[in-house]
Amino acid sequence: MEDTLVELLSDSETGAPQPGADFVATVQRRCRRRQRRKAGLVMSAVVLVMSASVFAFWPDAPGTRVTEPNGAWNGKVPDFAAARSPQEVWPKAVQRLPAKLPDGTRYRVVTVLGDQRYLVMRDGPNYNGTKAPEVFDVRTGTTTPLGRPDLYEDARTYSVLEVAAVGERAIWMTVILRPSGQSTELWSAALDGADGPQRVTVMSTRLPPDDLKTWEPTVDIGRFGLGGGMVYWQQITGDKGEQPRWYRIPVSGGHIEVVDGSDRFSEAFPSPWLQKWDSGASGGVGQLWNPATGARVDLRAPKYEHVYCDPFACSGGTDEHRLFVSRHDGTGLKVLPGADSREVLLVPAVEGRFALLMLHTDDGYRLVLWDRVGNTAAVIAGPGGARGAPQRNPYDDIGMGFNNDAVSWPGAQDEMLLLDLTAIG
């Protein structure tokens, strides 16, 4: 179950255009391992995951609403057992897309661009040499590749780890193994394909070993965050005993700078929010910090392990492995019915307003989307998975965009259903 749940989040970070199989497997495995260590995902088979959302802090991002969250969860929990389908609950936010691109390749939606245009990444082994995201125009049935076949022409192997859209540009992170060494790099291109891809910066480098054939590539940076026109990431420069630090660079490129005071902070969700907890403090005292806006939120969560906070609320697992949600000050704690924290994936989106989680019922698992403002819920996948096959896990057919503001699942034959969370009023 743990590997299945973590694999879903890794799907939003791992898409590899025609790399070697060993390279991709190693990159994905180490990327997931790093995420587990950093975010505390493994609770001796306990899984409680919150995936990054970068929704609110790019004023020029297409299709977004800019808000500053205030932890305003109303303390209510809906009747999840009575939840209906998204088509019934939020009909205007559900879109129907082709299940495949015009050339027959499966894909996932990274971002809804508007006017039936979508930033997408291809799934499967056939990437047609694009080596980058594409824009799929459903109206015309065409795709616009944002890369080119010679993009990494000197690379031995490579893997695209993460993709996002900022304004009218796409930005993606890739790890590349060249004869000169391994590098993790940021690339960018205009969404209309008007210019060629440009390298924003080299985020980290490693010198090559004596024998490239036996070198297993590593991933220093598992994901990036976006806020205020800046790209954020965490890494260790390699100095002995050094604490991980956060770095940032303008989306358009420029000088890399250290985020002052960030060495004790880890990822919070959505990015670029960071969090820290004061060990040993009664009741779990901590702080959320948004380095892009300067906003800070004091935290006092119940003294349980593996408590995670987003700008909207906190959640974690009780001593009895029940999933709870509470306000930032620890009040209003609610234990979610049917949610075992050892089997739960909790994914916040749109500044934490929405949460995607898995609940166990008498007839199997249900994948539920919860609107914590409207206190409504919808079932994305019922018992047995999105296609109704009892042997399938509900997550097998679910796709999520980088921002977690777009959730997709199989519809009728040759059809994909997509829920655009930003379209829900």
XYZ file of N, CA and C in Angstrom, residues 337-340 343 358-366:
42
model
N -13.787 9.650 10.209
C -14.315 8.285 10.236
C -13.808 7.472 9.054
N -13.394 6.243 9.345
C -12.961 5.342 8.282
C -11.588 5.637 7.737
N -10.833 6.542 8.364
C -9.514 6.921 7.856
C -8.436 6.393 8.794
N -7.764 5.336 8.391
C -6.652 4.766 9.140
C -5.378 5.464 8.667
N -2.998 3.925 6.247
C -3.453 3.632 4.889
C -4.024 4.868 4.213
N -8.076 8.682 1.204
C -8.645 7.362 0.991
C -9.314 6.883 2.272
N -10.551 6.456 2.164
C -11.313 5.968 3.306
C -11.659 4.506 3.104
N -11.693 3.773 4.192
C -12.032 2.354 4.124
C -13.483 2.159 4.524
N -14.227 1.452 3.686
C -15.625 1.132 3.969
C -15.798 -0.378 3.971
N -17.000 -0.830 4.291
C -17.243 -2.271 4.367
C -17.017 -2.971 3.030
N -17.223 -2.248 1.923
C -17.074 -2.872 0.612
C -15.795 -2.458 -0.106
N -14.843 -1.873 0.610
C -13.569 -1.541 -0.012
C -13.156 -0.098 0.243
N -12.160 0.345 -0.501
C -11.618 1.688 -0.332
C -12.326 2.677 -1.250
N -12.484 3.885 -0.744
C -13.037 4.976 -1.536
C -12.028 6.120 -1.578
